[in-house]
Each structure stands twice: as C-alpha cells, then as structure tokens.
PDB file of C-alpha atoms in Angstrom:
ATOM      1  CA  UNK P  27     -29.411  11.208  -6.556  1.00 79.00           C
ATOM      2  CA  UNK P  28     -26.610   9.038  -7.785  1.00 86.00           C
ATOM      3  CA  UNK P  29     -25.228   5.892  -6.196  1.00 91.00           C
ATOM      4  CA  UNK P  30     -22.523   3.356  -6.911  1.00 95.00           C
ATOM      5  CA  UNK P  31     -22.463  -0.286  -5.890  1.00 96.00           C
ATOM      6  CA  UNK P  32     -19.284  -2.312  -5.938  1.00 96.00           C
ATOM      7  CA  UNK P  33     -20.497  -5.828  -5.606  1.00 91.00           C
ATOM      8  CA  UNK P  34     -17.341  -7.384  -4.208  1.00 94.00           C
ATOM      9  CA  UNK P  35     -15.578  -6.012  -1.152  1.00 95.00           C
ATOM     10  CA  UNK P  36     -12.587  -8.321  -1.615  1.00 96.00           C
ATOM     11  CA  UNK P  37     -11.241 -10.151  -4.641  1.00 97.00           C
ATOM     12  CA  UNK P  38      -8.297 -12.540  -4.263  1.00 97.00           C
ATOM     13  CA  UNK P  39      -6.662 -13.662  -7.492  1.00 97.00           C
ATOM     14  CA  UNK P  40      -3.496 -15.496  -8.440  1.00 97.00           C
ATOM     15  CA  UNK P  41      -0.709 -13.665 -10.227  1.00 97.00           C
ATOM     16  CA  UNK P  42      -1.036 -13.655 -14.036  1.00 97.00           C
ATOM     17  CA  UNK P  43      -4.731 -14.604 -13.821  1.00 98.00           C
ATOM     18  CA  UNK P  44      -7.444 -12.340 -15.238  1.00 98.00           C
ATOM     19  CA  UNK P  45      -9.607 -10.243 -12.954  1.00 98.00           C
ATOM     20  CA  UNK P  46     -12.905  -8.369 -13.154  1.00 97.00           C
ATOM     21  CA  UNK P  47     -14.035  -5.855 -10.542  1.00 98.00           C
ATOM     22  CA  UNK P  48     -17.721  -5.110 -10.770  1.00 97.00           C
ATOM     23  CA  UNK P  49     -19.401  -1.733 -10.557  1.00 97.00           C
ATOM     24  CA  UNK P  50     -23.043  -0.773 -11.003  1.00 96.00           C
ATOM     25  CA  UNK P  51     -24.420   2.718 -10.773  1.00 94.00           C
ATOM     26  CA  UNK P  52     -27.764   4.421 -10.426  1.00 91.00           C
ATOM     27  CA  UNK P  53     -28.578   7.837 -11.868  1.00 85.00           C
ATOM     28  CA  UNK P  54     -31.490   9.660 -13.440  1.00 79.00           C
ATOM     29  CA  UNK P  55     -29.199  11.702 -15.717  1.00 82.00           C
ATOM     30  CA  UNK P  56     -26.260  11.027 -17.974  1.00 83.00           C
ATOM     31  CA  UNK P  57     -23.117  10.321 -16.029  1.00 87.00           C
ATOM     32  CA  UNK P  58     -19.373  10.215 -16.290  1.00 92.00           C
ATOM     33  CA  UNK P  59     -17.717   7.132 -14.825  1.00 94.00           C
ATOM     34  CA  UNK P  60     -14.312   6.653 -13.253  1.00 96.00           C
ATOM     35  CA  UNK P  61     -12.123   4.011 -11.693  1.00 97.00           C
ATOM     36  CA  UNK P  62      -9.517   5.057  -9.148  1.00 96.00           C
ATOM     37  CA  UNK P  63      -6.815   3.007  -7.428  1.00 96.00           C
ATOM     38  CA  UNK P  64      -5.559   3.660  -3.921  1.00 94.00           C
ATOM     39  CA  UNK P  65      -2.374   2.181  -2.515  1.00 91.00           C
ATOM     40  CA  UNK P  66      -1.951   2.038   1.288  1.00 85.00           C
ATOM     41  CA  UNK P  67      -1.747   5.456   2.939  1.00 78.00           C
ATOM     42  CA  UNK P  68      -1.904   7.256  -0.376  1.00 83.00           C
ATOM     43  CA  UNK P  69      -4.419   9.354  -2.277  1.00 86.00           C
ATOM     44  CA  UNK P  70      -6.430   8.282  -5.294  1.00 92.00           C
ATOM     45  CA  UNK P  71      -4.919   7.747  -8.714  1.00 92.00           C
ATOM     46  CA  UNK P  72      -7.115   7.763 -11.803  1.00 93.00           C
ATOM     47  CA  UNK P  73      -7.037   4.463 -13.715  1.00 96.00           C
ATOM     48  CA  UNK P  74      -9.492   5.339 -16.456  1.00 95.00           C
ATOM     49  CA  UNK P  75     -12.626   7.303 -17.245  1.00 94.00           C
ATOM     50  CA  UNK P  76     -15.658   7.180 -19.468  1.00 93.00           C
ATOM     51  CA  UNK P  77     -16.951  10.540 -20.639  1.00 89.00           C
ATOM     52  CA  UNK P  78     -18.490   9.724 -24.023  1.00 86.00           C
ATOM     53  CA  UNK P  79     -17.793   7.852 -27.236  1.00 87.00           C
ATOM     54  CA  UNK P  80     -16.490   4.300 -27.330  1.00 89.00           C
ATOM     55  CA  UNK P  81     -17.871   2.216 -24.513  1.00 90.00           C
ATOM     56  CA  UNK P  82     -14.596   0.312 -24.123  1.00 95.00           C
ATOM     57  CA  UNK P  83     -12.138   2.454 -22.257  1.00 96.00           C
ATOM     58  CA  UNK P  84      -8.465   1.662 -21.819  1.00 96.00           C
ATOM     59  CA  UNK P  85      -6.523   2.999 -18.873  1.00 95.00           C
ATOM     60  CA  UNK P  86      -3.137   2.813 -17.250  1.00 94.00           C
ATOM     61  CA  UNK P  87      -1.373  -0.327 -16.051  1.00 93.00           C
ATOM     62  CA  UNK P  88      -3.189  -2.539 -18.574  1.00 96.00           C
ATOM     63  CA  UNK P  89      -6.665  -1.992 -17.130  1.00 97.00           C
ATOM     64  CA  UNK P  90      -9.792  -1.497 -19.216  1.00 97.00           C
ATOM     65  CA  UNK P  91     -13.480  -1.031 -18.506  1.00 97.00           C
ATOM     66  CA  UNK P  92     -16.673  -1.274 -20.506  1.00 95.00           C
ATOM     67  CA  UNK P  93     -19.606   1.079 -20.096  1.00 94.00           C
ATOM     68  CA  UNK P  94     -22.924  -0.736 -20.431  1.00 93.00           C
ATOM     69  CA  UNK P  95     -25.795   1.717 -20.318  1.00 91.00           C
ATOM     70  CA  UNK P  96     -28.580  -0.869 -20.410  1.00 92.00           C
ATOM     71  CA  UNK P  97     -27.104  -2.719 -17.447  1.00 93.00           C
ATOM     72  CA  UNK P  98     -25.878   0.479 -15.769  1.00 93.00           C
ATOM     73  CA  UNK P  99     -22.498  -1.149 -15.259  1.00 95.00           C
ATOM     74  CA  UNK P 100     -18.856  -0.146 -15.629  1.00 97.00           C
ATOM     75  CA  UNK P 101     -16.823  -3.248 -14.801  1.00 97.00           C
ATOM     76  CA  UNK P 102     -13.041  -3.061 -14.612  1.00 98.00           C
ATOM     77  CA  UNK P 103     -10.913  -5.800 -16.162  1.00 98.00           C
ATOM     78  CA  UNK P 104      -7.299  -6.807 -16.535  1.00 98.00           C
ATOM     79  CA  UNK P 105      -6.223  -9.893 -18.508  1.00 97.00           C
ATOM     80  CA  UNK P 106      -3.195 -10.695 -16.343  1.00 97.00           C
ATOM     81  CA  UNK P 107      -2.576  -9.220 -12.898  1.00 97.00           C
ATOM     82  CA  UNK P 108       0.712  -8.567 -11.139  1.00 96.00           C
ATOM     83  CA  UNK P 109       1.613  -8.488  -7.479  1.00 96.00           C
ATOM     84  CA  UNK P 110       1.919  -4.708  -7.799  1.00 95.00           C
ATOM     85  CA  UNK P 111      -1.808  -4.472  -8.636  1.00 96.00           C
ATOM     86  CA  UNK P 112      -2.660  -5.271  -5.025  1.00 96.00           C
ATOM     87  CA  UNK P 113      -4.600  -2.203  -3.871  1.00 96.00           C
ATOM     88  CA  UNK P 114      -8.060  -0.785  -3.210  1.00 96.00           C
ATOM     89  CA  UNK P 115     -10.108   0.087  -6.290  1.00 98.00           C
ATOM     90  CA  UNK P 116     -12.941   2.596  -6.308  1.00 97.00           C
ATOM     91  CA  UNK P 117     -15.627   3.144  -8.897  1.00 97.00           C
ATOM     92  CA  UNK P 118     -17.076   6.665  -8.998  1.00 96.00           C
ATOM     93  CA  UNK P 119     -19.681   8.659 -10.897  1.00 94.00           C
ATOM     94  CA  UNK P 120     -20.691  12.267 -11.417  1.00 87.00           C
ATOM     95  CA  UNK P 121     -22.923  14.152 -13.816  1.00 84.00           C
ATOM     96  CA  UNK P 122     -20.575  16.961 -14.727  1.00 71.00           C
ATOM     97  CA  UNK P 123     -18.809  19.427 -12.442  1.00 65.00           C
ATOM     98  CA  UNK P 124     -20.511  17.908  -9.422  1.00 75.00           C
ATOM     99  CA  UNK P 125     -18.935  16.032  -6.551  1.00 85.00           C
ATOM    100  CA  UNK P 126     -17.929  12.464  -7.201  1.00 91.00           C
ATOM    101  CA  UNK P 127     -20.009   9.699  -5.680  1.00 94.00           C
ATOM    102  CA  UNK P 128     -17.867   6.700  -4.815  1.00 96.00           C
ATOM    103  CA  UNK P 129     -18.550   3.055  -4.204  1.00 96.00           C
ATOM    104  CA  UNK P 130     -17.270   1.411  -1.053  1.00 95.00           C
ATOM    105  CA  UNK P 131     -14.278  -0.050  -2.835  1.00 96.00           C
ATOM    106  CA  UNK P 132     -12.949  -3.470  -3.773  1.00 97.00           C
ATOM    107  CA  UNK P 133      -9.740  -4.751  -2.257  1.00 97.00           C
ATOM    108  CA  UNK P 134      -7.781  -6.654  -4.890  1.00 97.00           C
ATOM    109  CA  UNK P 135      -5.253  -9.064  -3.439  1.00 97.00           C
ATOM    110  CA  UNK P 136      -2.874 -10.696  -5.907  1.00 97.00           C
ATOM    111  CA  UNK P 137      -1.419 -13.960  -4.673  1.00 96.00           C
ATOM    112  CA  UNK P 138       1.992 -15.170  -5.833  1.00 94.00           C
TER     113      UNK P 138
ATOM    114  CA  UNK U  17       3.235  21.737 -11.733  1.00 55.00           C
ATOM    115  CA  UNK U  18       3.505  19.004  -9.135  1.00 76.00           C
ATOM    116  CA  UNK U  19      -0.152  18.216  -8.575  1.00 92.00           C
ATOM    117  CA  UNK U  20      -2.425  18.701  -5.604  1.00 95.00           C
ATOM    118  CA  UNK U  21      -0.591  18.950  -2.306  1.00 96.00           C
ATOM    119  CA  UNK U  22      -1.914  18.598   1.229  1.00 97.00           C
ATOM    120  CA  UNK U  23      -0.392  19.469   4.553  1.00 97.00           C
ATOM    121  CA  UNK U  24       0.119  17.871   6.983  1.00 97.00           C
ATOM    122  CA  UNK U  25       0.126  14.279   5.773  1.00 95.00           C
ATOM    123  CA  UNK U  26      -0.550  12.970   9.255  1.00 96.00           C
ATOM    124  CA  UNK U  27      -2.073  14.587  12.328  1.00 97.00           C
ATOM    125  CA  UNK U  28      -2.580  13.062  15.747  1.00 98.00           C
ATOM    126  CA  UNK U  29      -4.590  15.089  18.208  1.00 97.00           C
ATOM    127  CA  UNK U  30      -6.463  14.707  21.450  1.00 97.00           C
ATOM    128  CA  UNK U  31     -10.229  14.796  21.614  1.00 97.00           C
ATOM    129  CA  UNK U  32     -11.493  18.337  21.984  1.00 97.00           C
ATOM    130  CA  UNK U  33      -8.608  20.017  20.204  1.00 98.00           C
ATOM    131  CA  UNK U  34      -8.947  22.029  16.997  1.00 98.00           C
ATOM    132  CA  UNK U  35      -7.108  21.029  13.832  1.00 98.00           C
ATOM    133  CA  UNK U  36      -6.590  22.717  10.479  1.00 98.00           C
ATOM    134  CA  UNK U  37      -5.591  21.135   7.184  1.00 98.00           C
ATOM    135  CA  UNK U  38      -4.368  22.848   4.052  1.00 98.00           C
ATOM    136  CA  UNK U  39      -4.839  21.958   0.397  1.00 98.00           C
ATOM    137  CA  UNK U  40      -3.001  23.526  -2.538  1.00 97.00           C
ATOM    138  CA  UNK U  41      -4.719  22.688  -5.831  1.00 96.00           C
ATOM    139  CA  UNK U  42      -3.154  22.491  -9.253  1.00 94.00           C
ATOM    140  CA  UNK U  43      -2.696  26.029 -10.509  1.00 90.00           C
ATOM    141  CA  UNK U  44      -5.495  27.280 -12.777  1.00 87.00           C
ATOM    142  CA  UNK U  45      -7.895  24.729 -11.316  1.00 92.00           C
ATOM    143  CA  UNK U  46     -10.801  26.809 -10.142  1.00 91.00           C
ATOM    144  CA  UNK U  47     -12.745  24.010  -8.480  1.00 92.00           C
ATOM    145  CA  UNK U  48     -11.601  22.487  -5.217  1.00 95.00           C
ATOM    146  CA  UNK U  49     -13.258  19.601  -3.388  1.00 95.00           C
ATOM    147  CA  UNK U  50     -12.911  18.104   0.086  1.00 97.00           C
ATOM    148  CA  UNK U  51     -13.752  14.457   0.772  1.00 96.00           C
ATOM    149  CA  UNK U  52     -13.544  12.300   3.887  1.00 96.00           C
ATOM    150  CA  UNK U  53     -12.641   8.628   3.820  1.00 94.00           C
ATOM    151  CA  UNK U  54     -13.127   6.428   6.854  1.00 93.00           C
ATOM    152  CA  UNK U  55     -11.583   2.998   7.218  1.00 88.00           C
ATOM    153  CA  UNK U  56     -12.988   0.491   4.770  1.00 85.00           C
ATOM    154  CA  UNK U  57     -15.171   3.023   2.975  1.00 90.00           C
ATOM    155  CA  UNK U  58     -15.026   5.041  -0.191  1.00 93.00           C
ATOM    156  CA  UNK U  59     -14.463   8.782  -0.050  1.00 95.00           C
ATOM    157  CA  UNK U  60     -17.511  10.871   0.843  1.00 95.00           C
ATOM    158  CA  UNK U  61     -18.060  14.414  -0.340  1.00 95.00           C
ATOM    159  CA  UNK U  62     -17.805  17.196   2.239  1.00 96.00           C
ATOM    160  CA  UNK U  63     -17.766  20.492   0.356  1.00 96.00           C
ATOM    161  CA  UNK U  64     -16.516  22.230  -2.764  1.00 93.00           C
ATOM    162  CA  UNK U  65     -15.473  25.665  -3.996  1.00 94.00           C
ATOM    163  CA  UNK U  66     -15.526  27.407  -7.307  1.00 92.00           C
ATOM    164  CA  UNK U  67     -12.859  30.059  -6.959  1.00 93.00           C
ATOM    165  CA  UNK U  68     -13.470  31.527  -3.493  1.00 93.00           C
ATOM    166  CA  UNK U  69     -17.171  30.696  -3.361  1.00 93.00           C
ATOM    167  CA  UNK U  70     -18.285  27.679  -1.357  1.00 92.00           C
ATOM    168  CA  UNK U  71     -21.008  26.232  -3.579  1.00 91.00           C
ATOM    169  CA  UNK U  72     -22.146  23.117  -1.787  1.00 90.00           C
ATOM    170  CA  UNK U  73     -21.833  21.521   1.629  1.00 91.00           C
ATOM    171  CA  UNK U  74     -22.708  17.958   2.519  1.00 91.00           C
ATOM    172  CA  UNK U  75     -24.850  17.190   5.533  1.00 88.00           C
ATOM    173  CA  UNK U  76     -21.749  15.344   6.765  1.00 84.00           C
ATOM    174  CA  UNK U  77     -20.199  18.757   7.365  1.00 86.00           C
ATOM    175  CA  UNK U  78     -21.374  19.467  10.894  1.00 88.00           C
ATOM    176  CA  UNK U  79     -21.120  22.899  12.481  1.00 92.00           C
ATOM    177  CA  UNK U  80     -17.749  21.894  13.929  1.00 95.00           C
ATOM    178  CA  UNK U  81     -16.327  21.841  10.400  1.00 96.00           C
ATOM    179  CA  UNK U  82     -15.492  24.931   8.399  1.00 95.00           C
ATOM    180  CA  UNK U  83     -13.730  25.331   5.080  1.00 96.00           C
ATOM    181  CA  UNK U  84     -12.378  28.405   3.402  1.00 96.00           C
ATOM    182  CA  UNK U  85     -10.709  29.371   0.169  1.00 96.00           C
ATOM    183  CA  UNK U  86     -10.097  33.061   0.719  1.00 91.00           C
ATOM    184  CA  UNK U  87      -8.264  33.985  -2.462  1.00 87.00           C
ATOM    185  CA  UNK U  88      -9.484  31.240  -4.704  1.00 85.00           C
ATOM    186  CA  UNK U  89      -6.187  29.386  -4.487  1.00 91.00           C
ATOM    187  CA  UNK U  90      -5.385  27.199  -1.459  1.00 96.00           C
ATOM    188  CA  UNK U  91      -8.085  25.989   0.902  1.00 97.00           C
ATOM    189  CA  UNK U  92      -8.201  25.165   4.606  1.00 97.00           C
ATOM    190  CA  UNK U  93     -10.446  22.742   6.428  1.00 97.00           C
ATOM    191  CA  UNK U  94     -10.803  23.289  10.160  1.00 97.00           C
ATOM    192  CA  UNK U  95     -12.352  20.896  12.637  1.00 97.00           C
ATOM    193  CA  UNK U  96     -13.196  22.322  16.032  1.00 97.00           C
ATOM    194  CA  UNK U  97     -13.572  20.260  19.208  1.00 97.00           C
ATOM    195  CA  UNK U  98     -12.456  17.083  17.492  1.00 97.00           C
ATOM    196  CA  UNK U  99     -14.164  13.790  18.313  1.00 96.00           C
ATOM    197  CA  UNK U 100     -12.919  10.254  17.862  1.00 96.00           C
ATOM    198  CA  UNK U 101     -15.407   9.824  15.041  1.00 95.00           C
ATOM    199  CA  UNK U 102     -13.526  12.489  13.078  1.00 96.00           C
ATOM    200  CA  UNK U 103     -10.613  10.091  12.632  1.00 97.00           C
ATOM    201  CA  UNK U 104     -10.327   9.605   8.886  1.00 96.00           C
ATOM    202  CA  UNK U 105      -8.363  10.438   5.765  1.00 95.00           C
ATOM    203  CA  UNK U 106      -9.253  13.884   4.453  1.00 97.00           C
ATOM    204  CA  UNK U 107      -8.768  14.146   0.708  1.00 96.00           C
ATOM    205  CA  UNK U 108      -8.624  17.236  -1.446  1.00 96.00           C
ATOM    206  CA  UNK U 109      -9.174  17.318  -5.200  1.00 95.00           C
ATOM    207  CA  UNK U 110      -9.194  20.008  -7.870  1.00 94.00           C
ATOM    208  CA  UNK U 111     -10.449  20.341 -11.410  1.00 91.00           C
ATOM    209  CA  UNK U 112     -10.289  22.720 -14.352  1.00 87.00           C
ATOM    210  CA  UNK U 113     -13.163  25.018 -15.263  1.00 77.00           C
ATOM    211  CA  UNK U 114     -15.667  22.746 -16.968  1.00 74.00           C
ATOM    212  CA  UNK U 115     -13.393  19.787 -16.364  1.00 75.00           C
ATOM    213  CA  UNK U 116     -14.756  16.335 -15.723  1.00 81.00           C
ATOM    214  CA  UNK U 117     -11.692  14.851 -14.060  1.00 87.00           C
ATOM    215  CA  UNK U 118     -10.767  15.564 -10.462  1.00 90.00           C
ATOM    216  CA  UNK U 119      -7.143  15.275  -9.434  1.00 92.00           C
ATOM    217  CA  UNK U 120      -6.554  14.108  -5.876  1.00 93.00           C
ATOM    218  CA  UNK U 121      -3.924  15.006  -3.348  1.00 94.00           C
ATOM    219  CA  UNK U 122      -2.214  12.459  -1.068  1.00 93.00           C
ATOM    220  CA  UNK U 123      -4.598  13.154   1.792  1.00 94.00           C
ATOM    221  CA  UNK U 124      -4.242  14.074   5.453  1.00 96.00           C
ATOM    222  CA  UNK U 125      -4.752  11.225   7.892  1.00 95.00           C
ATOM    223  CA  UNK U 126      -6.288  12.438  11.146  1.00 97.00           C
ATOM    224  CA  UNK U 127      -6.195  10.350  14.306  1.00 97.00           C
ATOM    225  CA  UNK U 128      -8.160  11.617  17.293  1.00 97.00           C
ATOM    226  CA  UNK U 129      -7.176   9.985  20.575  1.00 96.00           C
TER     227      UNK U 129
END
C-alpha cells in the first residue's frame, strides 16, 4: 500500500519570501509523484509531476520539486511567492494507472 | 476539448433523498476515476472505470453508492438514502490509455441537510 504524508497542515509566508511544502511518501514499488493546487471551491490543477529522469522537476507558476528516492521525499518549492499562490496544495502518488493516493494537504497563506 | 466536466456543481439535499452526479471525461480518455474530498482532507479514491468496466471499488463505497459508465463515455455516481456524512466534494478525473496523469473536473459539492 502507498501513503503520503504532508508534514505541515498550514504554512503562512510573507509575499516575495521563499516557501517549501514538504511531502514524504511510502511505497514498496516505483512511484510517480504529483503536486496539485486547489483554489477555493474548485477542482485540482496539476502543478508538476515526476515520472522519471531528472529528479528536479519544474512546473507551472514558478514552482519546482525535487524527487529524493533515498529520503522518499518530493518537496515543493518556490523562490518568491505571490498573494495569488494562496491555496491548498496536495501531494499525490501512484504506481501507474492506479488511483492516486493523496496527502491531507497543506494550506499556503501568503501574507502581504 | 474543454476538459473534464461535472454536473451539477452544487447540490443541496435533505437526508434520505437520492442524488445523482454526472461526469464527462476528456474525449478519448478511457479511464475515469471518482474521488471524494471532505473538509480539510485530501481526495480519497472511490472507484474507477476502464471503458465501461468498473475495475476497482474502495471500501469507502458503501452499498448506498453506485457508479456506472454504460457506454464507456460519461459516468454517473448515485448516492441513495443520503446521510449527513455524505456531505463532501465529489471529484471526477480521467486519463489516457496508459497515461500517468489524471485530469480533474471542477467537482460537485454535496450538502446533506
């Protein structure tokens, strides 16, 4: 069975400051890793994904994440956040054509 | 193609009533997934289809829940005898054959009074 742990339920950060949202996963097989963003009362939008290859993955809106197999982590980073980045962020994993397993989410609040 | 669509976007019902939601996947996506998201939680898998075949059901899917995809295109999720605990956002996603990325719809928010 797979599981995802998002270590921080809420992360407040000042505008233009850097941010890191942490994600650790557990799986006995190779996995694909995803970060989704959810704005209030909306569905999920894919930020970025790791399928294979380079462990540093760049996504939309200036976000990036690094896959670390030895630490089973896939932390999301942005060097400078904007007010518009305020949202819920979900880390998710699957092992290929299987249902996604999500973490509980991290609420990013950007403070002006 | 405009992406995955879901209807209705919001549904308010009284306890004990039946409700049905519809999901239209991206065309040519043969896999279709249903997830449920309660307040403050991540989405949880309910069931998925490959074409018209329902391949897996979560233990979250009680006998009051039923999903269909009769022609391998759109899907419906029905909840019978709704309970207040069914209040949640119901999300639908689809993917290509062999695809690793799931594309999500906007969700249907259910409120059971």
